[in-house]
PDB file of C-alpha atoms in Angstrom:
ATOM      1  CA  MET Y  29      -0.205   0.119   0.007  1.00 95.00           C
ATOM      2  CA  PHE Y  30       1.184   3.839  -0.589  1.00 96.00           C
ATOM      3  CA  TYR Y  31      -0.300   6.079   1.678  1.00 97.00           C
ATOM      4  CA  VAL Y  32       0.147   9.717   1.429  1.00 96.00           C
ATOM      5  CA  ILE Y  33      -0.687  11.220   4.955  1.00 97.00           C
ATOM      6  CA  GLY Y  34      -1.383  14.689   5.957  1.00 96.00           C
ATOM      7  CA  LEU Y  35       0.060  16.447   8.896  1.00 95.00           C
ATOM      8  CA  GLY Y  36      -1.680  19.485   9.347  1.00 93.00           C
ATOM      9  CA  LEU Y  37      -0.714  22.732  10.059  1.00 92.00           C
ATOM     10  CA  GLY Y  38       1.368  22.491  13.730  1.00 87.00           C
ATOM     11  CA  ASP Y  39       3.528  20.534  14.757  1.00 90.00           C
ATOM     12  CA  ALA Y  40       4.646  16.371  15.487  1.00 92.00           C
ATOM     13  CA  LYS Y  41       1.403  15.955  17.306  1.00 94.00           C
ATOM     14  CA  ASP Y  42      -1.240  17.271  14.702  1.00 94.00           C
ATOM     15  CA  ILE Y  43      -1.213  13.849  12.748  1.00 96.00           C
ATOM     16  CA  SER Y  44      -3.803  12.499  12.955  1.00 97.00           C
ATOM     17  CA  VAL Y  45      -4.350   8.887  14.949  1.00 97.00           C
ATOM     18  CA  LYS Y  46      -4.988   6.562  11.933  1.00 97.00           C
ATOM     19  CA  GLY Y  47      -1.883   8.703  10.497  1.00 97.00           C
ATOM     20  CA  LEU Y  48       0.312   7.845  13.528  1.00 97.00           C
ATOM     21  CA  GLU Y  49      -0.647   4.150  13.756  1.00 97.00           C
ATOM     22  CA  ILE Y  50       0.297   3.772  10.144  1.00 97.00           C
ATOM     23  CA  VAL Y  51       3.656   5.692  10.391  1.00 97.00           C
ATOM     24  CA  LYS Y  52       4.840   3.431  13.402  1.00 96.00           C
ATOM     25  CA  ARG Y  53       4.079   0.749  11.279  1.00 96.00           C
ATOM     26  CA  ALA Y  54       5.082   1.270   7.504  1.00 97.00           C
ATOM     27  CA  ASP Y  55       7.955  -0.130   6.399  1.00 96.00           C
ATOM     28  CA  LYS Y  56       9.496   3.248   4.798  1.00 96.00           C
ATOM     29  CA  VAL Y  57       8.333   6.484   5.710  1.00 96.00           C
ATOM     30  CA  TYR Y  58       9.291   9.876   3.155  1.00 95.00           C
ATOM     31  CA  LEU Y  59       9.357  13.510   4.538  1.00 93.00           C
ATOM     32  CA  GLU Y  60       7.777  15.789   1.576  1.00 89.00           C
ATOM     33  CA  ALA Y  61      10.288  18.632   2.046  1.00 79.00           C
ATOM     34  CA  TYR Y  62       9.168  21.091  -1.402  1.00 75.00           C
ATOM     35  CA  THR Y  63       5.698  21.730  -1.249  1.00 73.00           C
ATOM     36  CA  SER Y  64       5.226  23.458   2.392  1.00 79.00           C
ATOM     37  CA  ILE Y  65       6.714  23.028   6.208  1.00 78.00           C
ATOM     38  CA  LEU Y  66       6.306  22.660   9.933  1.00 79.00           C
ATOM     39  CA  SER Y  67       7.228  24.958  12.413  1.00 76.00           C
ATOM     40  CA  VAL Y  68       9.209  22.040  13.382  1.00 82.00           C
ATOM     41  CA  GLY Y  69      11.469  20.071  11.845  1.00 83.00           C
ATOM     42  CA  GLN Y  70      12.988  16.244  10.843  1.00 88.00           C
ATOM     43  CA  GLN Y  71      14.507  15.973  14.101  1.00 91.00           C
ATOM     44  CA  ALA Y  72      11.435  16.859  16.545  1.00 92.00           C
ATOM     45  CA  LEU Y  73       9.128  14.330  13.682  1.00 93.00           C
ATOM     46  CA  GLU Y  74      11.264  11.592  14.221  1.00 94.00           C
ATOM     47  CA  SER Y  75      11.672  11.813  18.148  1.00 94.00           C
ATOM     48  CA  PHE Y  76       7.329  12.144  18.150  1.00 95.00           C
ATOM     49  CA  TYR Y  77       7.216   9.221  16.017  1.00 94.00           C
ATOM     50  CA  GLY Y  78       9.853   6.922  16.876  1.00 93.00           C
ATOM     51  CA  ARG Y  79      10.934   5.882  13.830  1.00 93.00           C
ATOM     52  CA  GLU Y  80      13.899   7.139  10.877  1.00 94.00           C
ATOM     53  CA  LEU Y  81      12.522   9.332   8.296  1.00 94.00           C
ATOM     54  CA  VAL Y  82      13.420  10.093   4.649  1.00 93.00           C
ATOM     55  CA  ILE Y  83      13.739  13.667   3.437  1.00 90.00           C
ATOM     56  CA  ALA Y  84      11.736  13.886  -0.201  1.00 87.00           C
ATOM     57  CA  ASP Y  85      12.792  16.540  -1.970  1.00 83.00           C
ATOM     58  CA  ARG Y  86      11.699  18.337  -5.166  1.00 77.00           C
ATOM     59  CA  ASP Y  87      14.027  16.523  -7.533  1.00 78.00           C
ATOM     60  CA  PHE Y  88      12.404  13.413  -5.741  1.00 85.00           C
ATOM     61  CA  ILE Y  89       9.413  14.106  -5.722  1.00 81.00           C
ATOM     62  CA  GLU Y  90       9.171  14.984  -9.054  1.00 78.00           C
ATOM     63  CA  GLN Y  91      12.200  12.904 -10.874  1.00 82.00           C
ATOM     64  CA  GLN Y  92      12.566   9.695  -8.961  1.00 85.00           C
ATOM     65  CA  THR Y  93       8.833   8.307  -8.138  1.00 85.00           C
ATOM     66  CA  ASP Y  94      10.079   5.023  -9.320  1.00 87.00           C
ATOM     67  CA  VAL Y  95      12.198   4.882  -5.799  1.00 91.00           C
ATOM     68  CA  LEU Y  96       8.884   6.469  -3.812  1.00 90.00           C
ATOM     69  CA  PHE Y  97       7.102   3.805  -5.238  1.00 93.00           C
ATOM     70  CA  ASP Y  98       9.049   0.496  -5.023  1.00 91.00           C
ATOM     71  CA  GLY Y  99       8.077  -2.065  -3.204  1.00 90.00           C
ATOM     72  CA  ALA Y 100       4.978  -0.326  -3.003  1.00 92.00           C
ATOM     73  CA  ASN Y 101       2.967  -3.597  -3.833  1.00 92.00           C
ATOM     74  CA  GLU Y 102       4.056  -5.557  -1.215  1.00 93.00           C
ATOM     75  CA  LYS Y 103       4.891  -3.150   1.094  1.00 95.00           C
ATOM     76  CA  GLU Y 104       3.742  -0.291   3.261  1.00 97.00           C
ATOM     77  CA  ILE Y 105       5.333   2.848   2.115  1.00 96.00           C
ATOM     78  CA  ALA Y 106       4.410   5.996   3.354  1.00 96.00           C
ATOM     79  CA  LEU Y 107       4.439  10.086   2.324  1.00 95.00           C
ATOM     80  CA  LEU Y 108       3.963  12.454   4.577  1.00 95.00           C
ATOM     81  CA  VAL Y 109       3.081  15.760   3.424  1.00 93.00           C
ATOM     82  CA  VAL Y 110       2.473  19.446   5.471  1.00 92.00           C
ATOM     83  CA  GLY Y 111      -1.371  20.197   5.296  1.00 93.00           C
ATOM     84  CA  ASP Y 112      -3.755  18.263   3.679  1.00 95.00           C
ATOM     85  CA  PRO Y 113      -1.909  15.366   1.119  1.00 93.00           C
ATOM     86  CA  PHE Y 114      -4.999  16.752  -1.548  1.00 92.00           C
ATOM     87  CA  GLY Y 115      -3.968  20.669  -0.598  1.00 87.00           C
ATOM     88  CA  ALA Y 116      -1.388  20.390  -3.583  1.00 81.00           C
ATOM     89  CA  THR Y 117      -1.408  19.212  -7.182  1.00 83.00           C
ATOM     90  CA  THR Y 118       1.874  17.582  -7.268  1.00 83.00           C
ATOM     91  CA  HIS Y 119       0.519  14.926  -4.380  1.00 87.00           C
ATOM     92  CA  THR Y 120      -2.738  14.079  -6.884  1.00 91.00           C
ATOM     93  CA  ASP Y 121      -0.071  13.330  -9.442  1.00 90.00           C
ATOM     94  CA  LEU Y 122       1.634  11.417  -7.475  1.00 91.00           C
ATOM     95  CA  VAL Y 123      -1.664   9.276  -6.778  1.00 93.00           C
ATOM     96  CA  LEU Y 124      -2.780   9.475 -10.732  1.00 93.00           C
ATOM     97  CA  ARG Y 125       0.606   7.704 -10.811  1.00 92.00           C
ATOM     98  CA  ALA Y 126       0.170   5.345  -8.481  1.00 93.00           C
ATOM     99  CA  LYS Y 127      -2.711   4.501  -9.743  1.00 94.00           C
ATOM    100  CA  ASN Y 128      -1.783   4.047 -13.302  1.00 93.00           C
ATOM    101  CA  LEU Y 129       1.312   1.522 -11.753  1.00 93.00           C
ATOM    102  CA  GLY Y 130      -2.013  -0.618 -10.433  1.00 94.00           C
ATOM    103  CA  ILE Y 131      -0.509   0.617  -6.975  1.00 95.00           C
ATOM    104  CA  PRO Y 132      -2.835   0.504  -4.316  1.00 95.00           C
ATOM    105  CA  TYR Y 133      -2.594   3.632  -2.293  1.00 96.00           C
ATOM    106  CA  LYS Y 134      -4.978   5.537   0.802  1.00 97.00           C
ATOM    107  CA  VAL Y 135      -5.073   9.163   1.778  1.00 97.00           C
ATOM    108  CA  ILE Y 136      -4.960   9.975   5.498  1.00 97.00           C
ATOM    109  CA  HIS Y 137      -6.611  13.699   5.778  1.00 97.00           C
ATOM    110  CA  ASN Y 138      -5.937  16.159   7.725  1.00 96.00           C
ATOM    111  CA  ALA Y 139      -6.554  20.351   8.421  1.00 95.00           C
ATOM    112  CA  SER Y 140      -4.948  22.810   5.767  1.00 95.00           C
ATOM    113  CA  ILE Y 141      -5.002  26.344   5.163  1.00 95.00           C
ATOM    114  CA  LEU Y 142      -7.698  25.528   2.706  1.00 95.00           C
ATOM    115  CA  ASN Y 143      -9.752  25.342   5.822  1.00 95.00           C
ATOM    116  CA  ALA Y 144      -7.619  26.879   8.621  1.00 96.00           C
ATOM    117  CA  ILE Y 145      -8.003  30.121   6.894  1.00 97.00           C
ATOM    118  CA  GLY Y 146     -11.620  30.211   8.635  1.00 97.00           C
ATOM    119  CA  CYS Y 147      -9.607  31.254  11.888  1.00 96.00           C
ATOM    120  CA  CYS Y 148      -9.236  34.882  10.848  1.00 96.00           C
ATOM    121  CA  GLY Y 149     -13.179  34.835  10.927  1.00 96.00           C
ATOM    122  CA  LEU Y 150     -14.190  35.580   7.703  1.00 98.00           C
ATOM    123  CA  GLN Y 151     -17.080  32.462   6.309  1.00 97.00           C
ATOM    124  CA  LEU Y 152     -14.943  29.801   4.870  1.00 97.00           C
ATOM    125  CA  TYR Y 153     -18.459  29.499   2.214  1.00 97.00           C
ATOM    126  CA  LYS Y 154     -17.827  33.354   0.996  1.00 98.00           C
ATOM    127  CA  PHE Y 155     -14.353  32.871  -0.177  1.00 98.00           C
ATOM    128  CA  GLY Y 156     -13.393  32.644  -4.118  1.00 98.00           C
ATOM    129  CA  GLU Y 157     -10.793  31.165  -6.170  1.00 97.00           C
ATOM    130  CA  THR Y 158      -7.860  30.945  -4.311  1.00 97.00           C
ATOM    131  CA  VAL Y 159      -4.148  32.473  -5.977  1.00 97.00           C
ATOM    132  CA  SER Y 160      -0.794  31.935  -5.655  1.00 96.00           C
ATOM    133  CA  ILE Y 161       1.782  34.879  -5.883  1.00 98.00           C
ATOM    134  CA  PRO Y 162       5.131  33.675  -7.272  1.00 96.00           C
ATOM    135  CA  TYR Y 163       8.092  35.678  -6.444  1.00 95.00           C
ATOM    136  CA  TRP Y 164       8.741  38.505  -9.168  1.00 93.00           C
ATOM    137  CA  THR Y 165      12.231  38.119 -10.845  1.00 87.00           C
ATOM    138  CA  GLN Y 166      14.264  40.939 -13.178  1.00 85.00           C
ATOM    139  CA  GLY Y 167      11.850  40.769 -16.427  1.00 87.00           C
ATOM    140  CA  TRP Y 168       9.612  38.177 -15.059  1.00 90.00           C
ATOM    141  CA  GLU Y 169       6.706  39.857 -13.068  1.00 93.00           C
ATOM    142  CA  PRO Y 170       3.818  37.791 -14.074  1.00 93.00           C
ATOM    143  CA  ASP Y 171       0.040  39.174 -12.617  1.00 94.00           C
ATOM    144  CA  SER Y 172      -2.372  36.918 -14.110  1.00 95.00           C
ATOM    145  CA  PHE Y 173      -3.904  36.240 -10.456  1.00 97.00           C
ATOM    146  CA  PHE Y 174      -5.098  39.905 -10.384  1.00 97.00           C
ATOM    147  CA  GLU Y 175      -7.468  39.368 -12.610  1.00 96.00           C
ATOM    148  CA  LYS Y 176      -8.965  36.378 -10.397  1.00 97.00           C
ATOM    149  CA  ILE Y 177      -8.783  38.574  -7.044  1.00 98.00           C
ATOM    150  CA  LEU Y 178     -10.803  41.380  -8.895  1.00 97.00           C
ATOM    151  CA  SER Y 179     -13.266  38.748  -9.807  1.00 97.00           C
ATOM    152  CA  ASN Y 180     -13.620  37.305  -6.501  1.00 97.00           C
ATOM    153  CA  LYS Y 181     -13.788  41.311  -5.361  1.00 97.00           C
ATOM    154  CA  SER Y 182     -16.620  41.712  -8.399  1.00 96.00           C
ATOM    155  CA  ARG Y 183     -18.685  38.990  -6.281  1.00 97.00           C
ATOM    156  CA  GLY Y 184     -18.321  40.178  -3.159  1.00 97.00           C
ATOM    157  CA  LEU Y 185     -15.717  36.966  -2.414  1.00 98.00           C
ATOM    158  CA  HIS Y 186     -13.055  36.934  -0.438  1.00 98.00           C
ATOM    159  CA  THR Y 187      -9.714  35.717  -1.958  1.00 98.00           C
ATOM    160  CA  LEU Y 188      -7.109  33.175  -0.032  1.00 98.00           C
ATOM    161  CA  CYS Y 189      -3.960  34.363  -1.438  1.00 98.00           C
ATOM    162  CA  LEU Y 190      -1.115  31.505  -1.483  1.00 97.00           C
ATOM    163  CA  LEU Y 191       2.235  32.461  -1.311  1.00 97.00           C
ATOM    164  CA  ASP Y 192       5.629  31.648  -2.873  1.00 95.00           C
ATOM    165  CA  ILE Y 193       8.043  28.999  -0.871  1.00 91.00           C
ATOM    166  CA  GLN Y 194      11.185  28.246  -3.003  1.00 86.00           C
ATOM    167  CA  VAL Y 195      12.994  25.330  -1.353  1.00 80.00           C
ATOM    168  CA  LYS Y 196      16.211  24.163  -3.143  1.00 74.00           C
ATOM    169  CA  GLU Y 197      15.991  26.616  -6.199  1.00 74.00           C
ATOM    170  CA  PRO Y 198      18.942  26.015  -8.095  1.00 73.00           C
ATOM    171  CA  THR Y 199      21.230  28.972  -9.539  1.00 75.00           C
ATOM    172  CA  LEU Y 200      21.065  30.257 -12.740  1.00 71.00           C
ATOM    173  CA  GLU Y 201      24.766  29.226 -13.385  1.00 73.00           C
ATOM    174  CA  SER Y 202      24.271  25.728 -12.193  1.00 73.00           C
ATOM    175  CA  LEU Y 203      21.716  25.216 -14.595  1.00 70.00           C
ATOM    176  CA  THR Y 204      24.462  24.347 -17.187  1.00 73.00           C
ATOM    177  CA  LYS Y 205      26.868  22.529 -14.416  1.00 73.00           C
ATOM    178  CA  LYS Y 206      27.381  18.887 -13.909  1.00 70.00           C
ATOM    179  CA  VAL Y 207      27.012  19.443  -9.851  1.00 75.00           C
ATOM    180  CA  LYS Y 208      23.709  21.732  -9.190  1.00 77.00           C
ATOM    181  CA  GLN Y 209      23.670  24.686  -6.659  1.00 81.00           C
ATOM    182  CA  TYR Y 210      20.947  25.632  -4.908  1.00 79.00           C
ATOM    183  CA  LEU Y 211      19.975  29.253  -3.894  1.00 78.00           C
ATOM    184  CA  PRO Y 212      18.811  29.499  -0.159  1.00 84.00           C
ATOM    185  CA  PRO Y 213      15.202  28.425   0.988  1.00 84.00           C
ATOM    186  CA  ARG Y 214      13.341  31.685   0.895  1.00 90.00           C
ATOM    187  CA  PHE Y 215       9.386  32.282   1.390  1.00 94.00           C
ATOM    188  CA  MET Y 216       7.086  35.285   0.453  1.00 97.00           C
ATOM    189  CA  SER Y 217       5.759  37.228   3.795  1.00 97.00           C
ATOM    190  CA  THR Y 218       2.290  39.111   3.469  1.00 98.00           C
ATOM    191  CA  SER Y 219       3.483  42.280   3.612  1.00 97.00           C
ATOM    192  CA  GLU Y 220       6.235  40.943   0.230  1.00 98.00           C
ATOM    193  CA  ALA Y 221       2.993  40.171  -1.669  1.00 98.00           C
ATOM    194  CA  ALA Y 222       1.253  43.191  -0.782  1.00 98.00           C
ATOM    195  CA  LYS Y 223       3.855  45.457  -2.059  1.00 97.00           C
ATOM    196  CA  GLN Y 224       3.558  43.270  -4.997  1.00 97.00           C
ATOM    197  CA  ILE Y 225       0.103  44.072  -5.519  1.00 98.00           C
ATOM    198  CA  LEU Y 226       0.410  47.583  -4.406  1.00 97.00           C
ATOM    199  CA  GLN Y 227       2.545  47.747  -7.977  1.00 96.00           C
ATOM    200  CA  ILE Y 228       0.536  46.223 -10.034  1.00 96.00           C
ATOM    201  CA  ILE Y 229      -2.607  48.548  -8.685  1.00 96.00           C
ATOM    202  CA  ASP Y 230      -0.608  51.539  -9.524  1.00 95.00           C
ATOM    203  CA  LYS Y 231       0.408  49.913 -13.481  1.00 93.00           C
ATOM    204  CA  LYS Y 232      -3.732  49.714 -13.534  1.00 92.00           C
ATOM    205  CA  GLU Y 233      -3.879  53.373 -12.759  1.00 88.00           C
ATOM    206  CA  ALA Y 234      -2.129  54.614 -15.329  1.00 85.00           C
ATOM    207  CA  SER Y 235      -3.798  52.164 -17.379  1.00 83.00           C
ATOM    208  CA  ALA Y 236      -6.992  53.540 -16.701  1.00 77.00           C
ATOM    209  CA  GLU Y 237      -8.330  49.422 -16.408  1.00 82.00           C
ATOM    210  CA  PRO Y 238     -10.223  47.934 -13.638  1.00 82.00           C
ATOM    211  CA  ASN Y 239      -8.761  47.917 -10.530  1.00 89.00           C
ATOM    212  CA  LEU Y 240      -8.417  47.124  -6.871  1.00 95.00           C
ATOM    213  CA  GLU Y 241      -8.855  49.571  -4.133  1.00 95.00           C
ATOM    214  CA  LYS Y 242      -5.351  50.344  -2.137  1.00 96.00           C
ATOM    215  CA  SER Y 243      -7.500  50.651   1.186  1.00 96.00           C
ATOM    216  CA  VAL Y 244      -9.329  47.367   0.400  1.00 97.00           C
ATOM    217  CA  ILE Y 245      -9.180  45.339   3.744  1.00 97.00           C
ATOM    218  CA  CYS Y 246      -6.988  42.411   3.973  1.00 97.00           C
ATOM    219  CA  ILE Y 247      -5.927  40.081   6.401  1.00 98.00           C
ATOM    220  CA  GLY Y 248      -2.070  38.657   6.900  1.00 98.00           C
ATOM    221  CA  VAL Y 249      -2.213  35.166   8.635  1.00 98.00           C
ATOM    222  CA  ALA Y 250       1.545  33.405   9.615  1.00 96.00           C
ATOM    223  CA  ARG Y 251       2.087  30.151  11.341  1.00 95.00           C
ATOM    224  CA  VAL Y 252      -1.438  28.957  11.364  1.00 95.00           C
ATOM    225  CA  GLY Y 253      -2.036  26.085  13.425  1.00 91.00           C
ATOM    226  CA  SER Y 254       0.482  26.763  15.557  1.00 90.00           C
ATOM    227  CA  GLU Y 255       1.521  28.029  19.081  1.00 90.00           C
ATOM    228  CA  CYS Y 256       3.054  31.157  17.543  1.00 92.00           C
ATOM    229  CA  GLN Y 257       0.201  32.345  15.311  1.00 94.00           C
ATOM    230  CA  GLN Y 258      -0.276  35.503  14.555  1.00 96.00           C
ATOM    231  CA  ILE Y 259      -3.336  37.116  12.467  1.00 97.00           C
ATOM    232  CA  GLN Y 260      -3.400  41.072  10.905  1.00 97.00           C
ATOM    233  CA  ALA Y 261      -6.521  42.945   9.594  1.00 97.00           C
ATOM    234  CA  CYS Y 262      -6.265  45.731   7.903  1.00 97.00           C
ATOM    235  CA  PRO Y 263      -5.753  47.972   4.559  1.00 97.00           C
ATOM    236  CA  LEU Y 264      -3.472  46.717   2.006  1.00 97.00           C
ATOM    237  CA  SER Y 265      -1.684  49.462   1.848  1.00 96.00           C
ATOM    238  CA  GLU Y 266      -0.584  49.041   5.706  1.00 96.00           C
ATOM    239  CA  MET Y 267       0.064  45.370   5.192  1.00 97.00           C
ATOM    240  CA  ALA Y 268       3.789  46.340   3.074  1.00 96.00           C
ATOM    241  CA  ASN Y 269       4.084  48.147   6.020  1.00 96.00           C
ATOM    242  CA  ILE Y 270       3.655  44.662   8.720  1.00 96.00           C
ATOM    243  CA  ASP Y 271       6.180  42.147   9.989  1.00 96.00           C
ATOM    244  CA  LEU Y 272       4.579  39.339  10.781  1.00 96.00           C
ATOM    245  CA  GLY Y 273       7.534  37.429  11.310  1.00 95.00           C
ATOM    246  CA  PRO Y 274       8.796  34.089  10.193  1.00 93.00           C
ATOM    247  CA  PRO Y 275       7.016  32.099   7.562  1.00 93.00           C
ATOM    248  CA  LEU Y 276       4.630  30.741   6.531  1.00 93.00           C
ATOM    249  CA  HIS Y 277       2.820  33.195   5.564  1.00 97.00           C
ATOM    250  CA  SER Y 278      -0.804  33.746   3.678  1.00 97.00           C
ATOM    251  CA  LEU Y 279      -3.145  36.555   2.401  1.00 98.00           C
ATOM    252  CA  VAL Y 280      -7.219  37.187   1.886  1.00 98.00           C
ATOM    253  CA  ILE Y 281      -7.913  39.969   0.136  1.00 98.00           C
ATOM    254  CA  ALA Y 282     -11.306  40.456   1.580  1.00 98.00           C
ATOM    255  CA  GLY Y 283     -14.998  41.050  -0.708  1.00 97.00           C
ATOM    256  CA  ASP Y 284     -17.982  41.905   1.353  1.00 97.00           C
ATOM    257  CA  LEU Y 285     -17.435  41.797   4.874  1.00 97.00           C
ATOM    258  CA  HIS Y 286     -20.891  40.608   6.841  1.00 97.00           C
ATOM    259  CA  PRO Y 287     -21.370  42.180  10.049  1.00 97.00           C
ATOM    260  CA  LEU Y 288     -20.158  39.198  12.007  1.00 97.00           C
ATOM    261  CA  GLU Y 289     -16.934  39.165  10.181  1.00 97.00           C
ATOM    262  CA  THR Y 290     -16.778  42.621  10.681  1.00 96.00           C
ATOM    263  CA  GLU Y 291     -16.935  42.151  14.593  1.00 96.00           C
ATOM    264  CA  PHE Y 292     -14.430  39.630  14.587  1.00 97.00           C
ATOM    265  CA  LEU Y 293     -11.704  40.869  12.588  1.00 96.00           C
ATOM    266  CA  GLU Y 294     -11.613  44.121  15.165  1.00 95.00           C
ATOM    267  CA  GLN Y 295      -9.891  42.146  17.132  1.00 95.00           C
ATOM    268  CA  PHE Y 296      -6.683  41.551  14.457  1.00 96.00           C
ATOM    269  CA  GLN Y 297      -6.831  45.335  13.867  1.00 90.00           C
ATOM    270  CA  THR Y 298      -4.612  48.103  15.311  1.00 70.00           C
ATOM    271  CA  ILE Y 299      -5.908  50.723  13.620  1.00 51.00           C
ATOM    272  CA  PRO Y 300      -9.242  52.092  13.584  1.00 43.00           C
ATOM    273  CA  SER Y 301     -12.187  50.252  11.329  1.00 41.00           C
ATOM    274  CA  SER Y 302     -13.423  52.931   8.643  1.00 38.00           C
TER     275      SER Y 302
END
């Protein structure tokens, strides 16, 4: 059996009882370290689970699935992922590959940012399409996600923005070499995301295209599910200057607010609401 087990968002203890039972008995357990991270590291997980974990980085997940699936028809192989297994398309692809190879699989679900974002007080059924905001580089500044934010906003819906994570990204120079060199890990903050959105707004204003107000209420969340979870609600223009500390961060652009949502958000505001 091939298992894909969600770890939740906080620490080692967020794994489900069912998931922990599988981890303890599985023949081999991989820890996916590509699409997200926990607030604790590999050592803390191994200590709590009582067994060794094999790190599965980006190259392994994308290029060595034959190794990942090796023996899964006769043994129990588990892949641990932060959040919920189907919170990332990477894991959907792995399940499809297992199915095509005739390998039996089971998915053990857990909390993900897609449902835990309700911690900020916005009602989950009022969220529109989720978007991803990538890091910009010189000459590459994609902004297609902005149109989705506008579309959600026009219907009064909130937008959850998932912020870029870059782990084990090869340097441009190493792409032509036999031995890869990697850039330091980077995790986009809510302030960085807000600054990029504000730049897009400035460009739209200059071209008189449909736009977003800089005063739109947004909510920054950091380390959701952990003991040091932090939430801040403020206008987008203010979010660009707010530091929510270590990763992981997510940003919400609010749509139309119900009175209960407004009341709940008041506890996260540091400036008077208009």
